[in-house]
Short mmCIF file of C-alpha atoms in Angstrom, two decimals:
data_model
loop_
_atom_site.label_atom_id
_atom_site.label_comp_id
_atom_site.label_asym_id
_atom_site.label_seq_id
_atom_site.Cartn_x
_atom_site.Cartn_y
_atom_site.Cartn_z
CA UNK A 1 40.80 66.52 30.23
CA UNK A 2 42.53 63.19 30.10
CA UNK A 3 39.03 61.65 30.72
CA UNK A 4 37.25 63.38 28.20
CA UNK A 5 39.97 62.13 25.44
CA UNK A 6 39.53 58.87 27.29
CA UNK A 7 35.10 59.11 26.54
CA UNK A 8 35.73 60.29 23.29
CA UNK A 9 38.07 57.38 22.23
CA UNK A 10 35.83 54.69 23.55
CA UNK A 11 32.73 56.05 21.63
CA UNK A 12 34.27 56.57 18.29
CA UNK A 13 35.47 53.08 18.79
CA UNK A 14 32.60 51.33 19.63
CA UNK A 15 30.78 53.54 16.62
CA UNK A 16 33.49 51.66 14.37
CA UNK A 17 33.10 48.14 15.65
CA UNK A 18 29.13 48.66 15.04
CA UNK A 19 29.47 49.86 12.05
CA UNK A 20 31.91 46.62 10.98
CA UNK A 21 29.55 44.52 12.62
CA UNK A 22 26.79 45.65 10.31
CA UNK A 23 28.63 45.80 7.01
CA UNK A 24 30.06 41.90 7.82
CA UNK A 25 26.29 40.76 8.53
CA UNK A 26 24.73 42.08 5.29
CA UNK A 27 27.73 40.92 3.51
CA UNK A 28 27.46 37.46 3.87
CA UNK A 29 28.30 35.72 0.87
CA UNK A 30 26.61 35.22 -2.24
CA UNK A 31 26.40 32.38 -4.79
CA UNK A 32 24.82 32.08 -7.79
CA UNK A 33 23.26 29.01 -9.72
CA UNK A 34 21.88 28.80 -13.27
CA UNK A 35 19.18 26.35 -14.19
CA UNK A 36 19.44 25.88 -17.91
CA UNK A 37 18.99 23.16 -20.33
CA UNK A 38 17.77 20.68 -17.65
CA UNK A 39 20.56 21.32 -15.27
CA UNK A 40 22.39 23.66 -12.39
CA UNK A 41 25.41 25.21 -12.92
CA UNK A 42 27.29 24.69 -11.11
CA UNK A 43 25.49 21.79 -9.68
CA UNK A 44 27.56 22.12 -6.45
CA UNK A 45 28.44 24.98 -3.91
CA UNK A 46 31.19 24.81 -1.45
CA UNK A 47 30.62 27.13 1.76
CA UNK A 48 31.89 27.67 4.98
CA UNK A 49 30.33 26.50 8.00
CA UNK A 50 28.68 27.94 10.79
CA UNK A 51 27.95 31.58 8.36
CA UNK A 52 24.56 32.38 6.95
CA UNK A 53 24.63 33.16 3.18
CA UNK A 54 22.37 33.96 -0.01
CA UNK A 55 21.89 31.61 -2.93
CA UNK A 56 20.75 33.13 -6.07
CA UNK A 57 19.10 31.13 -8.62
CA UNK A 58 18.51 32.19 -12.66
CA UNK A 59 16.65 30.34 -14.72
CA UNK A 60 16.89 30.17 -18.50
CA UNK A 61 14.72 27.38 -18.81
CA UNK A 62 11.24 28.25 -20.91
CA UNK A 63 9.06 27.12 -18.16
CA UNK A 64 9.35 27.79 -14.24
CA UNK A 65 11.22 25.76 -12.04
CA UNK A 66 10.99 25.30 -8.36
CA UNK A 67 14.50 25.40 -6.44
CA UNK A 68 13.91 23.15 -3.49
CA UNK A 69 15.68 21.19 -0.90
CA UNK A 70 13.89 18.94 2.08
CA UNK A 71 17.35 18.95 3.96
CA UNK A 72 17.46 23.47 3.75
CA UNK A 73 13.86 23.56 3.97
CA UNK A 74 13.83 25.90 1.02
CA UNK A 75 11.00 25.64 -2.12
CA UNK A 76 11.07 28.73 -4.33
CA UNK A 77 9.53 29.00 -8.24
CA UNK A 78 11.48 30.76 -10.59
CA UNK A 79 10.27 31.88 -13.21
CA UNK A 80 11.96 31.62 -17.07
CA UNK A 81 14.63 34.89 -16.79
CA UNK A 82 14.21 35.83 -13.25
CA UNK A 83 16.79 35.61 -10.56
CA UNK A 84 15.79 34.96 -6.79
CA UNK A 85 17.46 35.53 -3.72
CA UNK A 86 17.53 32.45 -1.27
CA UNK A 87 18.68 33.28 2.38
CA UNK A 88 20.23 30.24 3.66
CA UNK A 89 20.79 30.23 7.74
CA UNK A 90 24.70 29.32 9.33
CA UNK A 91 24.55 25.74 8.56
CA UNK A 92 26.51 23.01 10.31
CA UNK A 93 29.24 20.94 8.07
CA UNK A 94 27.54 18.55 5.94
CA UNK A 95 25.94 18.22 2.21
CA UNK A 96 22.41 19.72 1.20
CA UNK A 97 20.60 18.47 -1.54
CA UNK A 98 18.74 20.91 -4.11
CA UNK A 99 16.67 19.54 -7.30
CA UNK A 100 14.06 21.08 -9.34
CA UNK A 101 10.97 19.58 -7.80
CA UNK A 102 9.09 21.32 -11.37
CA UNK A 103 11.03 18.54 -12.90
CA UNK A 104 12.25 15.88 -11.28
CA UNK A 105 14.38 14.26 -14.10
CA UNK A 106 16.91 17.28 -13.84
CA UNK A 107 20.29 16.13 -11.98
CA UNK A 108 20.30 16.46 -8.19
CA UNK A 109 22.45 19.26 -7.28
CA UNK A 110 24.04 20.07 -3.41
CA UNK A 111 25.63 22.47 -1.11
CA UNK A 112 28.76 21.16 0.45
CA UNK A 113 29.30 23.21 3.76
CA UNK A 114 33.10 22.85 5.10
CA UNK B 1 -2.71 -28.39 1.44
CA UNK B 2 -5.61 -25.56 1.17
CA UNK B 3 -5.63 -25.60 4.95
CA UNK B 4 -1.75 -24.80 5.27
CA UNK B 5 -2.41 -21.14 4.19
CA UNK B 6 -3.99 -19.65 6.81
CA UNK B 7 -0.81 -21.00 8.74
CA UNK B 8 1.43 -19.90 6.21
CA UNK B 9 -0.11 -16.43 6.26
CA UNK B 10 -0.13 -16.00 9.99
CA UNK B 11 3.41 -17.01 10.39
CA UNK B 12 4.18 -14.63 7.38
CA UNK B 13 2.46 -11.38 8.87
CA UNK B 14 4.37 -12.62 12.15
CA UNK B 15 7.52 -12.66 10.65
CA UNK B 16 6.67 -8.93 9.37
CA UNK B 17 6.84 -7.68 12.81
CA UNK B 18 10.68 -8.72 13.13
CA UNK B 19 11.13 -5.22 10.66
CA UNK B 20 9.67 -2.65 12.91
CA UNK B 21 9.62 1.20 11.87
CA UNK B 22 10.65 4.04 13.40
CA UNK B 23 8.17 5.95 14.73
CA UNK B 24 9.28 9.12 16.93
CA UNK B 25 8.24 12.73 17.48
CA UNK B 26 11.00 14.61 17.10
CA UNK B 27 11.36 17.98 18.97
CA UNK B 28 9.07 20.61 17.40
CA UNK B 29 11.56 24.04 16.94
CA UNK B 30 9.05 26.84 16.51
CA UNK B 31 5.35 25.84 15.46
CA UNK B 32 3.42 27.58 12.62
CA UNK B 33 1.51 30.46 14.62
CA UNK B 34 -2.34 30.68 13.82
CA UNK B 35 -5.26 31.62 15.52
CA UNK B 36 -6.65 28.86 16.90
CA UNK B 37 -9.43 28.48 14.76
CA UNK B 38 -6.92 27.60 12.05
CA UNK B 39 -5.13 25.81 14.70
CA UNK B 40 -7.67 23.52 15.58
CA UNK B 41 -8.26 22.75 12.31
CA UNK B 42 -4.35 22.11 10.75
CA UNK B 43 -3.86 20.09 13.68
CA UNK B 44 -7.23 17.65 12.90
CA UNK B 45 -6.34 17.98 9.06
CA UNK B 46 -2.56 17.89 9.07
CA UNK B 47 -0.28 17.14 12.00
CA UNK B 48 -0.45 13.78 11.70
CA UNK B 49 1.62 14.20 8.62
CA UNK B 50 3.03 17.15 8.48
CA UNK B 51 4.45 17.99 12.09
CA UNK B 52 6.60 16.36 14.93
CA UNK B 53 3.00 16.06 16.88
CA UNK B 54 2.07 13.12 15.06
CA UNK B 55 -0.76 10.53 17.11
CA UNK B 56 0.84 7.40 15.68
CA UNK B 57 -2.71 5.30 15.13
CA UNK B 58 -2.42 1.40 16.90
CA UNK B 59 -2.11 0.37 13.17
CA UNK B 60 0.73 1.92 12.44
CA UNK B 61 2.31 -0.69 14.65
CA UNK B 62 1.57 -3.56 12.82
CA UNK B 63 3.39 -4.23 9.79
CA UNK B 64 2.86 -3.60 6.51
CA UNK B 65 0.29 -1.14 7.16
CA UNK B 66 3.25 0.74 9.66
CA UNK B 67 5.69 0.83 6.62
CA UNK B 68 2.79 2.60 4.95
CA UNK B 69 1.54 5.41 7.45
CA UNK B 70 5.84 5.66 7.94
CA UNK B 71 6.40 6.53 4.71
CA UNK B 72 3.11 8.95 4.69
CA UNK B 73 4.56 10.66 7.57
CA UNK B 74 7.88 10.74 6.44
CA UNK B 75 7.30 12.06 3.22
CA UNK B 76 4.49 14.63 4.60
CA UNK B 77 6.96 16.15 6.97
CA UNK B 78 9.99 16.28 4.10
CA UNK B 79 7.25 18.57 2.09
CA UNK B 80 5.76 20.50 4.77
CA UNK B 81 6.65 20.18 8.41
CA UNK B 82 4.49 22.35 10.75
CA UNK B 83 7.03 22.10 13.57
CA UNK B 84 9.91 23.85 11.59
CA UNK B 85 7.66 26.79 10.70
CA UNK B 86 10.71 29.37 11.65
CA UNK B 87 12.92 27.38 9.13
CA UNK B 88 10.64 28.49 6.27
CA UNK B 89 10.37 32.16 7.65
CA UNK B 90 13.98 32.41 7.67
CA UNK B 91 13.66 32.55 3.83
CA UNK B 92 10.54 34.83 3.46
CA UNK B 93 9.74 33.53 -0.59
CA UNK B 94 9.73 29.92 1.26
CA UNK B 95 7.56 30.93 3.49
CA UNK B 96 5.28 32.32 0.57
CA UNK B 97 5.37 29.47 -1.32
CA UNK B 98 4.44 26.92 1.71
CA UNK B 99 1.16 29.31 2.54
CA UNK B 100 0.43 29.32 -1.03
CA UNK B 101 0.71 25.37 -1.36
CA UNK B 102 -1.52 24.98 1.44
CA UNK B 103 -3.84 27.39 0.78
CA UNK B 104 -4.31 25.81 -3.36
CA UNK B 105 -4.29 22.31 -1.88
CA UNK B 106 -6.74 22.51 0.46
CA UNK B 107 -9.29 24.61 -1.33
CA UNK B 108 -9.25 21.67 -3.92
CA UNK B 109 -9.78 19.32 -1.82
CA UNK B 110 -6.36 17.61 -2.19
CA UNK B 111 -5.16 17.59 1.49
CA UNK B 112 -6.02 15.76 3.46
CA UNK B 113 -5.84 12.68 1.20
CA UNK B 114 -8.78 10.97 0.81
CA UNK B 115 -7.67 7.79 2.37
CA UNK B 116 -6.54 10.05 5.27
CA UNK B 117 -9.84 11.29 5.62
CA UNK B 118 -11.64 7.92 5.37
CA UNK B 119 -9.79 6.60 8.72
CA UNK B 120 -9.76 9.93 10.06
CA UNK B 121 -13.12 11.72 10.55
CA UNK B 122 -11.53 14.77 12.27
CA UNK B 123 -10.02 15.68 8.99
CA UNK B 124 -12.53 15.59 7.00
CA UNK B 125 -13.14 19.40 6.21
CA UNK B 126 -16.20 21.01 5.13
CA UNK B 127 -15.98 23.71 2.43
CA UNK B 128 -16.47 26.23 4.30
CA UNK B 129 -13.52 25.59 6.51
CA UNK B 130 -11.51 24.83 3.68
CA UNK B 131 -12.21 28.42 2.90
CA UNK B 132 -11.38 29.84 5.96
CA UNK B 133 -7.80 28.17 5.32
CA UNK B 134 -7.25 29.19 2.16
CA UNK B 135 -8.23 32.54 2.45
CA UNK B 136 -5.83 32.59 5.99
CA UNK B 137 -2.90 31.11 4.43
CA UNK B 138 -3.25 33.35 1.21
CA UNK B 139 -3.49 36.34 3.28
CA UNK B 140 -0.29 35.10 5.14
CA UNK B 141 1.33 34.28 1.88
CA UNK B 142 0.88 38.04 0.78
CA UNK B 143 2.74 39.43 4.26
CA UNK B 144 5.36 36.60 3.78
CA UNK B 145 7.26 38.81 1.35
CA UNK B 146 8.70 37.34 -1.93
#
């Protein structure tokens, strides 16, 4: 009997740590950038290290832009009033530069990791 | 003093070769998988620029024509780099977007450059491989999510 109790306790615990596993993966944190008047905001991110994440970019500029960065290997359009979703992998600690490659003489922006 | 510049110029283009660049193949991570159709022909068109697999020509030893192809290559591989493929598929719209790019470009006949294509023959594509490129990379582009 003591075994059975024994069983039973080790599967409903492993059924919780899976479950906590899951929820922590597709929680991974989210940021959020604006392109507007020629410029991000804000124009830098801070982020932990080592933890994959999602960027999400708005633009309320009246023609697309395209959200890129050589150093994230990341190029995405966005189009005036949508919002995309940018995975980003666990990155090591460093900074990553973004800019609007649609228009070149908008202000650098960058991801600090820490 | 007419005859002094042929000397002047050789010991110039000498001293040119004191600034040597860079030029390395770093480790490809995970390669763009085609079938080797397309494969043969990114790799004729492309690599040279846009992947770690680059065949450095002799010139590109000799400077200034090395600070040139460096800066090709360099710049190529910041845009598009063949050899980080699962970097872009990590982020399925970035993945989009490069199949799209490359798909556009080379159906117009913008890459390979045309002073790529005049030293390499390899590269030169005719239409009807351009098509079969395009109409790869857009069908790619479409499965790539957004």
């Amino acid at each position: 009997m003591r075994f059975v109790h024994l069983v039973t306790f080790s599967a409903v615990l492993l059924a919780v740590c899976a479950l906590t596993a899951q929820t922590e993966c597709s929680d991974s944190p989210i940021f959020t950038i604006r392109a507007e008047a020629g410029h991000f905001t804000p124009s830098q991110l801070e982020v932990a290290a080592n933890q994959p994440f999602t960027v999400r970019v708005t633009s309320a500029e009246k023609t697309p832009i395209e959200f890129e960065s050589f150093e994230l290997r990341r190029e995405r359009v966005v189009r005036p009033g949508e919002t995309i979703s940018v995975n980003m992998p666990p990155l090591g600690p460093g900074t990553y530069k973004f800019f609007d490659d649609f228009h070149r003489d908008t202000p650098e922006g960058a991801i600090v990791v820490k | 003093m007419a005859a002094r510049w042929p000397a002047a110029a050789a010991i110039l283009i000498v001293a040119l070769q004191l600034m040597p660049v860079h030029r390395s193949n770093p480790p490809a991570t995970a390669d763009l998988s085609a079938p080797p159709e397309i494969s043969s022909m990114l790799r004729d068109a492309c690599y040279d620029c846009h992947s770690n697999h680059t065949r450095w020509p002799w010139y590109s030893a000799i400077a200034p024509v090395s600070w040139i192809v460096y800066r090709d290559v360099a710049e190529g591989r910041r845009r598009l780099n063949f050899s980080d493929w699962d970097a872009y598929a990590s982020d399925p719209g970035t993945a989009r977007r490069k199949l799209t790019q490359i798909a556009d470009l080379v159906i117009a006949g913008k890459m390979a450059p045309w002073y790529y294509r005049a030293l390499h023959p390899r590269a030169r594509l005719d239409p009807a491989q351009r098509r079969i490129i395009a109409r790869w990379a857009a069908t790619q582009a479409q499965g790539a999510g957004r």
